[in-house]
PDB file of C-alpha atoms and ligand atoms in Angstrom:
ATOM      1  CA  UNK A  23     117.339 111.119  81.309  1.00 91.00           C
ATOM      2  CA  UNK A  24     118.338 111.953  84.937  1.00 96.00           C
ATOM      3  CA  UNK A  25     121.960 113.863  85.514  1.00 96.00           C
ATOM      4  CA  UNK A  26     123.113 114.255  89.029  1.00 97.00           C
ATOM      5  CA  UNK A  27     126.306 116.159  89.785  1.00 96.00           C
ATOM      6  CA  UNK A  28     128.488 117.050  92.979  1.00 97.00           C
ATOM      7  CA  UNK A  29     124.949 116.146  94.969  1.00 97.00           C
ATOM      8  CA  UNK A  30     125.262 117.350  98.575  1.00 97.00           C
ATOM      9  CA  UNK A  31     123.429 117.198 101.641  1.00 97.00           C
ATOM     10  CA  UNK A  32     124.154 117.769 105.673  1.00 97.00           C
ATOM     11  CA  UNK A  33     120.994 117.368 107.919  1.00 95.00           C
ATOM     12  CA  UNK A  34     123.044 119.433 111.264  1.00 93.00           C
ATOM     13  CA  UNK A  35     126.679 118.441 111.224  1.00 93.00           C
ATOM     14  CA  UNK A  36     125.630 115.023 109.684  1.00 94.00           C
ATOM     15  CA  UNK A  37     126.626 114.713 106.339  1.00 95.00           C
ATOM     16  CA  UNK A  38     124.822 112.237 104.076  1.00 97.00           C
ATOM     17  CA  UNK A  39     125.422 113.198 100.542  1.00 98.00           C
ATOM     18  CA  UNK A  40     129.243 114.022  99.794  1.00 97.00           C
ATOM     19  CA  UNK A  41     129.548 114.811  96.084  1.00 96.00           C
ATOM     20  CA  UNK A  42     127.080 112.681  94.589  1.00 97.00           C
ATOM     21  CA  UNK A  43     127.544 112.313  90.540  1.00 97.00           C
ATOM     22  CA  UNK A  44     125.468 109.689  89.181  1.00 97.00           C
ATOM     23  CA  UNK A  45     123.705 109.780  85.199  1.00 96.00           C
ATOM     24  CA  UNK A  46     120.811 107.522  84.111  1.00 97.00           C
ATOM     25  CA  UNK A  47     120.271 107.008  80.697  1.00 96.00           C
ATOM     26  CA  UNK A  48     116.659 106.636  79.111  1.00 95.00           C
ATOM     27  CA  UNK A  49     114.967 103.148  79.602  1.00 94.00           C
ATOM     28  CA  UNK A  50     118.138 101.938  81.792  1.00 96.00           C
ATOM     29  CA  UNK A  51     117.176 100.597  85.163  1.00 97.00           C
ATOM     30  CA  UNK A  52     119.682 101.289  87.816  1.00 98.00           C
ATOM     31  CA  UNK A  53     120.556 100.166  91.319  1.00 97.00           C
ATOM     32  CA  UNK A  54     121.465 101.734  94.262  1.00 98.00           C
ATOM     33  CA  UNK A  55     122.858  99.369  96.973  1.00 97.00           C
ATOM     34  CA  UNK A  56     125.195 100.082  99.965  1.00 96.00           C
ATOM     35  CA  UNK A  57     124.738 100.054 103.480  1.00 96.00           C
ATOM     36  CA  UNK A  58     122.934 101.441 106.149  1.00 95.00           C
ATOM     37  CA  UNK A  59     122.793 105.259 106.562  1.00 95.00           C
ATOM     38  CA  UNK A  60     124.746 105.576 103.343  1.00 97.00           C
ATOM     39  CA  UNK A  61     122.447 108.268 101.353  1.00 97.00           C
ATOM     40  CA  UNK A  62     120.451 105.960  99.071  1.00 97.00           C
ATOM     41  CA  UNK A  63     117.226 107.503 100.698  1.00 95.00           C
ATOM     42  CA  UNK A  64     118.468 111.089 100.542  1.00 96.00           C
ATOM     43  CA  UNK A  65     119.396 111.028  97.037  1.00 97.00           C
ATOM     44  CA  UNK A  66     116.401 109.350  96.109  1.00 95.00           C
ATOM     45  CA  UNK A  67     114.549 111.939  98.278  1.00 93.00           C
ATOM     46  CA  UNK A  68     116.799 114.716  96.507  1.00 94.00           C
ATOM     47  CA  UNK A  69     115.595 113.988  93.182  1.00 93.00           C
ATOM     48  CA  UNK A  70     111.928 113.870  93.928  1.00 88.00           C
ATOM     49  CA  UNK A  71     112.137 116.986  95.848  1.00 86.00           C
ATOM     50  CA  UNK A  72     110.737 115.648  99.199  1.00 88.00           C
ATOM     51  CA  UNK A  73     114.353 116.606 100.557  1.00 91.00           C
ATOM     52  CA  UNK A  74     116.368 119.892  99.345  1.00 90.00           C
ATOM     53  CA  UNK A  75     120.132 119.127  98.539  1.00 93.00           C
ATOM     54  CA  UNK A  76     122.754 121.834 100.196  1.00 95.00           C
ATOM     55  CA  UNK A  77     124.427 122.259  96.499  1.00 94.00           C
ATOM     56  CA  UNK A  78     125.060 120.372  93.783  1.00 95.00           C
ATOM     57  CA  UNK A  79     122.566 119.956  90.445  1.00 94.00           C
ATOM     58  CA  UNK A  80     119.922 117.697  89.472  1.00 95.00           C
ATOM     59  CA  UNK A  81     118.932 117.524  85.805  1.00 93.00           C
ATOM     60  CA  UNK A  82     115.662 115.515  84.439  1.00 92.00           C
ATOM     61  CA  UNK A  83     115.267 115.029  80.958  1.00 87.00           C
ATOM     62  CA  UNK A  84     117.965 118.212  80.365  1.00 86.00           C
ATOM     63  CA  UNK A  85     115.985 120.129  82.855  1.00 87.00           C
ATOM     64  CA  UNK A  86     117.591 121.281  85.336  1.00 89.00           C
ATOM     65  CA  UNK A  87     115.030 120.592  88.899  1.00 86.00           C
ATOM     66  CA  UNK A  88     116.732 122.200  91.707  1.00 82.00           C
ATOM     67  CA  UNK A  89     115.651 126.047  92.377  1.00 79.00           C
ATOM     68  CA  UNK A  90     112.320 125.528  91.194  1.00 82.00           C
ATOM     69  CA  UNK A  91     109.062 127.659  92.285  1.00 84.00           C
ATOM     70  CA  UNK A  92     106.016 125.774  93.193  1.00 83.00           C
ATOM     71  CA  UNK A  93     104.597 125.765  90.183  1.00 86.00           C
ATOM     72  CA  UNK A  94     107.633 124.393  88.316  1.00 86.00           C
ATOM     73  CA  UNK A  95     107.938 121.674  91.440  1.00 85.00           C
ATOM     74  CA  UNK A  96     104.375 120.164  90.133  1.00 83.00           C
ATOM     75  CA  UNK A  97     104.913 120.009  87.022  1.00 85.00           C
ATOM     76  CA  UNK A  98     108.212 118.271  87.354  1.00 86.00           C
ATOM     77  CA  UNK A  99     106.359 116.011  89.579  1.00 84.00           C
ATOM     78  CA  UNK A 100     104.235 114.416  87.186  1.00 85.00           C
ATOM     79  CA  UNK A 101     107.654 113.289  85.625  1.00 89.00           C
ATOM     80  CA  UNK A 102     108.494 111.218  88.543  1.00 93.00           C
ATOM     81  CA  UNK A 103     106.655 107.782  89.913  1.00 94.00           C
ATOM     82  CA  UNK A 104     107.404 107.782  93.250  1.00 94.00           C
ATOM     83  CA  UNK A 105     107.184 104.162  94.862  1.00 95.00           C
ATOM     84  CA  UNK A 106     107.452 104.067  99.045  1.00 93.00           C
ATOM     85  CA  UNK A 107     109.233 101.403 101.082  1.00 92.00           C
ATOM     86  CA  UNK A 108     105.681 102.026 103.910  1.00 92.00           C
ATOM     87  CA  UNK A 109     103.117 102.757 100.674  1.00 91.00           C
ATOM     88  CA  UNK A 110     101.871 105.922 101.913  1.00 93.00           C
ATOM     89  CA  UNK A 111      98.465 104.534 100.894  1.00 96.00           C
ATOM     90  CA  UNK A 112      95.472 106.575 101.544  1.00 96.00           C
ATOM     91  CA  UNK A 113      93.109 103.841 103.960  1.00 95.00           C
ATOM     92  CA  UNK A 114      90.096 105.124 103.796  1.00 95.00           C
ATOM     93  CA  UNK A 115      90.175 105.179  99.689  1.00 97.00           C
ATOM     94  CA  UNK A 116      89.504 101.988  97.395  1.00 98.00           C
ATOM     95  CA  UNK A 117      92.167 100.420  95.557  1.00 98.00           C
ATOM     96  CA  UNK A 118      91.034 102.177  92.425  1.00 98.00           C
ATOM     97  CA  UNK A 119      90.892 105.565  93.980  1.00 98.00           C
ATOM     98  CA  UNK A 120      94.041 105.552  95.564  1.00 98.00           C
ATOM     99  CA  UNK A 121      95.804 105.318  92.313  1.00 98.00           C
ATOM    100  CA  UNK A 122      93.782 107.596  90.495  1.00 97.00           C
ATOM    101  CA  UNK A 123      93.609 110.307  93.009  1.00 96.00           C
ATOM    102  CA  UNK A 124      97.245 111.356  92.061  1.00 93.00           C
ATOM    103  CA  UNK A 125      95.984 111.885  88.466  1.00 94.00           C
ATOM    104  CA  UNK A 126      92.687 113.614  89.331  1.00 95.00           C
ATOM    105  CA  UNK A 127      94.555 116.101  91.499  1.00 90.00           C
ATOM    106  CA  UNK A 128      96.915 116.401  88.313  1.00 89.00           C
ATOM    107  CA  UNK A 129      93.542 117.650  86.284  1.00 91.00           C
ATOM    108  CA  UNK A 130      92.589 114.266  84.859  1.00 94.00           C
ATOM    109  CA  UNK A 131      88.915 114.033  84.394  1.00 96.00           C
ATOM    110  CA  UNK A 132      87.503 110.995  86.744  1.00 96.00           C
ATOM    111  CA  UNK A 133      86.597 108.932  83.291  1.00 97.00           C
ATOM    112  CA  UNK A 134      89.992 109.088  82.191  1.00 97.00           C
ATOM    113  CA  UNK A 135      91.550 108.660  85.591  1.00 97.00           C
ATOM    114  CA  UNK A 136      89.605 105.583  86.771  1.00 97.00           C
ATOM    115  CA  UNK A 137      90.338 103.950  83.373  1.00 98.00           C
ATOM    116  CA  UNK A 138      94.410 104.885  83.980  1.00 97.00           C
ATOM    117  CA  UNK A 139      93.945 103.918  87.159  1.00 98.00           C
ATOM    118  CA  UNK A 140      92.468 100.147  85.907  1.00 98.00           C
ATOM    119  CA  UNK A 141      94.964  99.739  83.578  1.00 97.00           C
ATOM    120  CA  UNK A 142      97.987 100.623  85.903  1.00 97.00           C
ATOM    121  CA  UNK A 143      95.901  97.897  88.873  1.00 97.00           C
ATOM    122  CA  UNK A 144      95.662  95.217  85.959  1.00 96.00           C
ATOM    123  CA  UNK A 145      99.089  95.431  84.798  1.00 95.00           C
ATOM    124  CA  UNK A 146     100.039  94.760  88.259  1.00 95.00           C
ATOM    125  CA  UNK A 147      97.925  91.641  89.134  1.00 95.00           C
ATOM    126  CA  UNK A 148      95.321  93.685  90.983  1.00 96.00           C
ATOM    127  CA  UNK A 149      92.405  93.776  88.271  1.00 96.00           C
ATOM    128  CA  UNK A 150      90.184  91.491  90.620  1.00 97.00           C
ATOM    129  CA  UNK A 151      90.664  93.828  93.663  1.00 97.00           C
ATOM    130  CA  UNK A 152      89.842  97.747  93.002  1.00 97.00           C
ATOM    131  CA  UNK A 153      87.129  98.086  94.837  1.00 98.00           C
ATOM    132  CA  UNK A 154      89.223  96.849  97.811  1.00 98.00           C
ATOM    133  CA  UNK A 155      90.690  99.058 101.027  1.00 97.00           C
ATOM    134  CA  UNK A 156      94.610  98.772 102.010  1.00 97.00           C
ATOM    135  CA  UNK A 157      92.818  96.896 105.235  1.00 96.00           C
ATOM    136  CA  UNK A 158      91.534  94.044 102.841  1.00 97.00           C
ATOM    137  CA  UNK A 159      94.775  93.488 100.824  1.00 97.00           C
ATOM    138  CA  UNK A 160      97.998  91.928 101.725  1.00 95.00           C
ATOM    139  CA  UNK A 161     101.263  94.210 102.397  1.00 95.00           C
ATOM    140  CA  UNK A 162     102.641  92.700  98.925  1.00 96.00           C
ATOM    141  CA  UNK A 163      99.348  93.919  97.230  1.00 96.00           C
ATOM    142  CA  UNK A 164      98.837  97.216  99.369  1.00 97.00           C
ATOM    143  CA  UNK A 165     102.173  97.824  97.546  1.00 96.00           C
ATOM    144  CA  UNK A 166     101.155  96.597  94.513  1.00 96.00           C
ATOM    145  CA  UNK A 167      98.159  99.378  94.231  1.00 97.00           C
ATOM    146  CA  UNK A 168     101.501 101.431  95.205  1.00 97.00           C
ATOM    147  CA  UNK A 169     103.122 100.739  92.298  1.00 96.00           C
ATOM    148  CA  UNK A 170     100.322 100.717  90.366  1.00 97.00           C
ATOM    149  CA  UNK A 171      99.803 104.248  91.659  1.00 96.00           C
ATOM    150  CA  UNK A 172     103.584 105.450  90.246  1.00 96.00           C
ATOM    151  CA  UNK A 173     102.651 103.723  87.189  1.00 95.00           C
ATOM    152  CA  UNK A 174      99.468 105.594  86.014  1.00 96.00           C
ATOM    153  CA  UNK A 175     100.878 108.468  86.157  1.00 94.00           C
ATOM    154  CA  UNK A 176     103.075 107.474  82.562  1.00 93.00           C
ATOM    155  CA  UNK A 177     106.163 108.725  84.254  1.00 93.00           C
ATOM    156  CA  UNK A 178     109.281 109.514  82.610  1.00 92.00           C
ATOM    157  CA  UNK A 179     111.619 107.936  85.276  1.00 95.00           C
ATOM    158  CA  UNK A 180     110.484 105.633  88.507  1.00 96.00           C
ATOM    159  CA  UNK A 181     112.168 106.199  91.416  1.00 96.00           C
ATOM    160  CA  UNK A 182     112.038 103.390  94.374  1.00 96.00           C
ATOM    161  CA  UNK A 183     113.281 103.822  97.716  1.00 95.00           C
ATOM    162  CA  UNK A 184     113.427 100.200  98.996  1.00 96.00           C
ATOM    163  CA  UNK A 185     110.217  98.905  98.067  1.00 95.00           C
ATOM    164  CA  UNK A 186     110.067  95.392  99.583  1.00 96.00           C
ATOM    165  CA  UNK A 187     112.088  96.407 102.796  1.00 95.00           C
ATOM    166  CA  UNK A 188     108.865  96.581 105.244  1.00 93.00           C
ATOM    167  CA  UNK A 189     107.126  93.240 103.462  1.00 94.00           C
ATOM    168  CA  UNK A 190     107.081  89.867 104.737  1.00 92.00           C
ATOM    169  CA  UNK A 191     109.702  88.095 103.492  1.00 91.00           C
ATOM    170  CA  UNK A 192     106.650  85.668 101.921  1.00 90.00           C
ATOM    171  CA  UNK A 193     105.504  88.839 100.368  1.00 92.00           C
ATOM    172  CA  UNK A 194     108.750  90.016  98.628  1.00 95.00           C
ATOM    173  CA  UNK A 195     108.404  87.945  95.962  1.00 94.00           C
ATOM    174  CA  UNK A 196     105.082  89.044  94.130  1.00 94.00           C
ATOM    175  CA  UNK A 197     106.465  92.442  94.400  1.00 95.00           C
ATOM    176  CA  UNK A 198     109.797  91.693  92.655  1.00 95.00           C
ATOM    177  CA  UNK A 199     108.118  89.614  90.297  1.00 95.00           C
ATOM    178  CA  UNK A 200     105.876  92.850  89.375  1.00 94.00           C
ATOM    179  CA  UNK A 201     108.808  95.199  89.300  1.00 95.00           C
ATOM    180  CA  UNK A 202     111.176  92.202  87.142  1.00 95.00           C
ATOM    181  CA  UNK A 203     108.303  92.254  84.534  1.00 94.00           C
ATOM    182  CA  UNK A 204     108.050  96.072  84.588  1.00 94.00           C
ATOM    183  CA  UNK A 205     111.914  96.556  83.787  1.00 95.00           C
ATOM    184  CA  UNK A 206     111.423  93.597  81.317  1.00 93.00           C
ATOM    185  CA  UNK A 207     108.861  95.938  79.677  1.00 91.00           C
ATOM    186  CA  UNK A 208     111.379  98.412  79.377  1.00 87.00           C
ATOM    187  CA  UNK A 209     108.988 101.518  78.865  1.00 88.00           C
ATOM    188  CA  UNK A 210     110.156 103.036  81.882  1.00 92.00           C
ATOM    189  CA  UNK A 211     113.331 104.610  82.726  1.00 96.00           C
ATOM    190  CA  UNK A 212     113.812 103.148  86.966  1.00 96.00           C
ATOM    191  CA  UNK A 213     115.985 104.426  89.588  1.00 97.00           C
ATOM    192  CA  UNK A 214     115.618 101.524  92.576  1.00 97.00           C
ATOM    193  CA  UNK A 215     117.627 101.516  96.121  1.00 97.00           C
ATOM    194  CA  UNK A 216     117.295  97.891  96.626  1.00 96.00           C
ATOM    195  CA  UNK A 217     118.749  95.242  98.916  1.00 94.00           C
ATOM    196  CA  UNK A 218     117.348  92.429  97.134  1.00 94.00           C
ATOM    197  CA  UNK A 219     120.451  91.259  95.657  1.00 93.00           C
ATOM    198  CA  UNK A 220     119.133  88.363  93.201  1.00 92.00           C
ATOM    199  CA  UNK A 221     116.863  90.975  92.063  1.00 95.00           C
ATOM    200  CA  UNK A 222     119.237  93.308  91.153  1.00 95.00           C
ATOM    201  CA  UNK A 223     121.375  90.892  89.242  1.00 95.00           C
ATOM    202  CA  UNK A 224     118.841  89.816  87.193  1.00 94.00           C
ATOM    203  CA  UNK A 225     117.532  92.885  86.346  1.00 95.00           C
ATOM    204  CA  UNK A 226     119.542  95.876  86.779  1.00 96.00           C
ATOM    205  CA  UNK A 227     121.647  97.353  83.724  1.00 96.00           C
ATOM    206  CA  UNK A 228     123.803  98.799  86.058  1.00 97.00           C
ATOM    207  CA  UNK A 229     124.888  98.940  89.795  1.00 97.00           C
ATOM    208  CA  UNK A 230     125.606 101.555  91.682  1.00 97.00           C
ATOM    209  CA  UNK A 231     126.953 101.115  94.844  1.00 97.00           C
ATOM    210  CA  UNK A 232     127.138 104.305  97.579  1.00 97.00           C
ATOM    211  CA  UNK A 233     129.159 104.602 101.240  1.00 97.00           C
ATOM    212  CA  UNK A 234     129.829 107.292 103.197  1.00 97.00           C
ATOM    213  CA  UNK A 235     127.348 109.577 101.111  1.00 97.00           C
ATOM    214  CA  UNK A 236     129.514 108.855  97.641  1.00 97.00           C
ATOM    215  CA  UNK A 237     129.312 106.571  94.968  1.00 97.00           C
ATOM    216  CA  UNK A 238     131.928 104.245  95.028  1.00 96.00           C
ATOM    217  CA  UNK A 239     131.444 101.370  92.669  1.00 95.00           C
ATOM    218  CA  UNK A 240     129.435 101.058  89.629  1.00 96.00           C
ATOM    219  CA  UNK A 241     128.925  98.957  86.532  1.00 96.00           C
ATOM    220  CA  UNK A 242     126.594  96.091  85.131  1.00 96.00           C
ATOM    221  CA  UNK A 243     126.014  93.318  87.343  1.00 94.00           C
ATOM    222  CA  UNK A 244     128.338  90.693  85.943  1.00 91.00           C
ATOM    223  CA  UNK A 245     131.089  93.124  86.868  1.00 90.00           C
ATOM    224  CA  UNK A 246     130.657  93.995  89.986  1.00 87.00           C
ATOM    225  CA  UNK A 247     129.386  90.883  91.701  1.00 83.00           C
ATOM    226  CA  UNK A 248     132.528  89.039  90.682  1.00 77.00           C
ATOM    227  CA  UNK A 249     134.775  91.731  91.924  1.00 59.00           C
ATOM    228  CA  UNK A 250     137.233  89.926  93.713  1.00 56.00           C
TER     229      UNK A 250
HETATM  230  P1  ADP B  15     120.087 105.160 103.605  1.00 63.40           P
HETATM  231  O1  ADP B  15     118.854 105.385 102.785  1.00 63.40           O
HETATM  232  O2  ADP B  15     121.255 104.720 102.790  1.00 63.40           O
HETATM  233  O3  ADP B  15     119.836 104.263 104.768  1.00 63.40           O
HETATM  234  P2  ADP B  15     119.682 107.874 104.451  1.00 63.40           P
HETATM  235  O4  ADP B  15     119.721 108.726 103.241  1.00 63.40           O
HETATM  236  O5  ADP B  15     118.345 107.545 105.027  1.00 63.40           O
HETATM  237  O6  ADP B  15     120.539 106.567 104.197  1.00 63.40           O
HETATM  238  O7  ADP B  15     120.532 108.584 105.598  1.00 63.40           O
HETATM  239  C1  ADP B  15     121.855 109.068 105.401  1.00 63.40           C
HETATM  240  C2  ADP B  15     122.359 109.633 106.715  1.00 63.40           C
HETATM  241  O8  ADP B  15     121.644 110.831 107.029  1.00 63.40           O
HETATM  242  C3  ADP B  15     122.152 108.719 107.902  1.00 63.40           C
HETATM  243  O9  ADP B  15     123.225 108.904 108.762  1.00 63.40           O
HETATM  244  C4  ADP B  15     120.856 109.215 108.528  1.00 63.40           C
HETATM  245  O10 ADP B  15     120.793 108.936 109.900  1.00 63.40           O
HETATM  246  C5  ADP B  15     120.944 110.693 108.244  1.00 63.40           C
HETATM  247  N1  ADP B  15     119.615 111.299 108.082  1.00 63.40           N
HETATM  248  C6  ADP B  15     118.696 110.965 107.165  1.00 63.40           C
HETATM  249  N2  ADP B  15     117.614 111.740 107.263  1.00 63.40           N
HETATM  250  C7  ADP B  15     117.849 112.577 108.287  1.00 63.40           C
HETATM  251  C8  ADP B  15     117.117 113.635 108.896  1.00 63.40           C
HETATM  252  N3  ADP B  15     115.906 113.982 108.461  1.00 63.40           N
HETATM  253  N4  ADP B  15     117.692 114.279 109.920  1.00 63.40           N
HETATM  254  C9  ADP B  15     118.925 113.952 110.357  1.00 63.40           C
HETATM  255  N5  ADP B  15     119.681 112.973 109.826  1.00 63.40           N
HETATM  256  C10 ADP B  15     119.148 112.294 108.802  1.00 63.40           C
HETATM  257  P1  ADP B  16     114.294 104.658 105.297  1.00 63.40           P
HETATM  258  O1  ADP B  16     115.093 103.478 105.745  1.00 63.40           O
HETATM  259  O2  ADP B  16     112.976 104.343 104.646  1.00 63.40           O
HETATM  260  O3  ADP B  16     115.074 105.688 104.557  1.00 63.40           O
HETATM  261  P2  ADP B  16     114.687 105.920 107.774  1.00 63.40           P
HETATM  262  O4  ADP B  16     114.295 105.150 108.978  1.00 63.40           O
HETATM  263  O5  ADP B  16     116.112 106.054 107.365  1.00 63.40           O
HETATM  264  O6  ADP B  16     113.798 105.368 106.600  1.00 63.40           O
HETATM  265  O7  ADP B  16     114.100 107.387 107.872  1.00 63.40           O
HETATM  266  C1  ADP B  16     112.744 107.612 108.069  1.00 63.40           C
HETATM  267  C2  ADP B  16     112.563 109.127 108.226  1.00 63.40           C
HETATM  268  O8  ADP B  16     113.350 109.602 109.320  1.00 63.40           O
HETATM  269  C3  ADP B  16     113.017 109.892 107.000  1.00 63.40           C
HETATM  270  O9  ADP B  16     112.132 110.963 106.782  1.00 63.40           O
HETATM  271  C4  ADP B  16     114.379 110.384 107.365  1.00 63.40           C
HETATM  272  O10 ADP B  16     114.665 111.614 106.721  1.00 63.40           O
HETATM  273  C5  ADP B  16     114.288 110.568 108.872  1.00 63.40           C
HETATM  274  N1  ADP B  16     115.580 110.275 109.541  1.00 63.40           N
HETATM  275  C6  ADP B  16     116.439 109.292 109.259  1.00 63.40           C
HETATM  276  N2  ADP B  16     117.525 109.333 110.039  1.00 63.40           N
HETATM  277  C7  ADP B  16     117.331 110.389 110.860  1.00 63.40           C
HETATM  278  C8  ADP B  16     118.097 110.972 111.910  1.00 63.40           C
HETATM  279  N3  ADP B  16     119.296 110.510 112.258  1.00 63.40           N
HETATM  280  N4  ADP B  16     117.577 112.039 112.532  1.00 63.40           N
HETATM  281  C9  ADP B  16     116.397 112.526 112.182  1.00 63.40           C
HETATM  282  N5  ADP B  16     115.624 112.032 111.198  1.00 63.40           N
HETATM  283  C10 ADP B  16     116.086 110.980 110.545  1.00 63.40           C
END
């Protein structure tokens, strides 16, 4: 589903992608851990386009994504559910309409949209609360509707950069739960940069573990948690 090879990136003289090689197969969910500074964002950021890599190829679904024009960018966009560790909500917008604003903007007519855009709210514990602004809802349901926005758009892979880093630690939980019973759904193929540990046992297939801008450990959970 997602091939990543010799992935590199400088911002200035600081390097923060050395060689990155990473493959995710379809319907696997993967973690990213590692410290600090280590390039979990970047790559993440890589793959979605929001940053450009120096060299190095990207490959989605045996498509290659880097050197794309505009309108090549969009469409591989729609591919990718994007979910923020801040939301990136929209405040003046309901519940409702944030997530199916995406999707409109994609062509969608507003019937079809709105009733994505239900689903995607229900499925995430939010049915009760679309008429609701990012004001009126918790930070574990603002980024709820955030997920629920990634999720509407059907995508082929869903890419998380940190998602419960900026919650309450009361909050965190609701949030995992919602992301434990997506993976458990298995529909979607999910790339997540996590430092939710107990999470990532549970439900990764695989670990990957970055420093220094590289990969340096990877493998299911049982494996590399009882590394010696
Ligand atoms: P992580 O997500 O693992 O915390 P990042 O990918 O955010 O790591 O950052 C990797 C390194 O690149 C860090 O040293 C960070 O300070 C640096 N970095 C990230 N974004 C920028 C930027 N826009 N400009 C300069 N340096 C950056
Ligand atoms: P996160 O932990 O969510 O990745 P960061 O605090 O690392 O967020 O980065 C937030 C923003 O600042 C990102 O757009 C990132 O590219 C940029 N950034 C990170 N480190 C640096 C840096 N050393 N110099 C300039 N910009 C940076």
């Amino acid at each position: 589903m997602l091939e990543v090879s010799d992935l590199m990136k400088n911002y200035g003289r600081k390097q923060a992608l050395d060689g990155v090689d990473l493959r995710v197969e379809k319907g696997e969910t993967v973690v990213i851990m590692g410290p600090s500074g280590c390039g979990k964002s970047t790559l993440i950021r890589c793959i979605n386009r929001l940053t450009e890599p120096d060299s190095g190829a990207i490959r989605l679904a045996g498509q290659p994504i880097t050197d794309l024009n505009l309108h090549e960018l969009l469409a591989v966009r729609r591919k990718i559910g994007f979910v923020f560790q801040h939301f990136n909500l929209i405040r003046r917008l309901t519940a409702l309409d944030n997530v199916a604003m995406p999707l409109r903007l994609q062509g969608v007519s507003v019937e079809e949209a709105n009733r994505r855009a239900e689903c995607a709210l229900g499925k995430v514990g939010l049915g009760t609360k679309l008429q609701d602004r990012p004001d009126e809802l918790s930070g574990g349901e603002q980024q709820r509707v955030g997920i629920a926005r990634a999720l509407a758009l059907e995508p082929e892979i869903m890419l998380w950069d940190e998602p419960t880093a900026s919650l309450d630690p009361i909050l965190i939980g609701e949030v995992l739960e919602v992301m434990e019973e997506l993976v458990q759904e298995g529909n979607t193929t999910m790339l997540i940069v996590t430092h939710e540990l107990s999470f990532a046992r549970r439900a990764a297939d695989r670990i990957v573990f970055m420093d220094k801008g590289r990969v340096v450990e990877e493998g299911p959970p049982q494996q590399v948690f009882e590394h010696p």
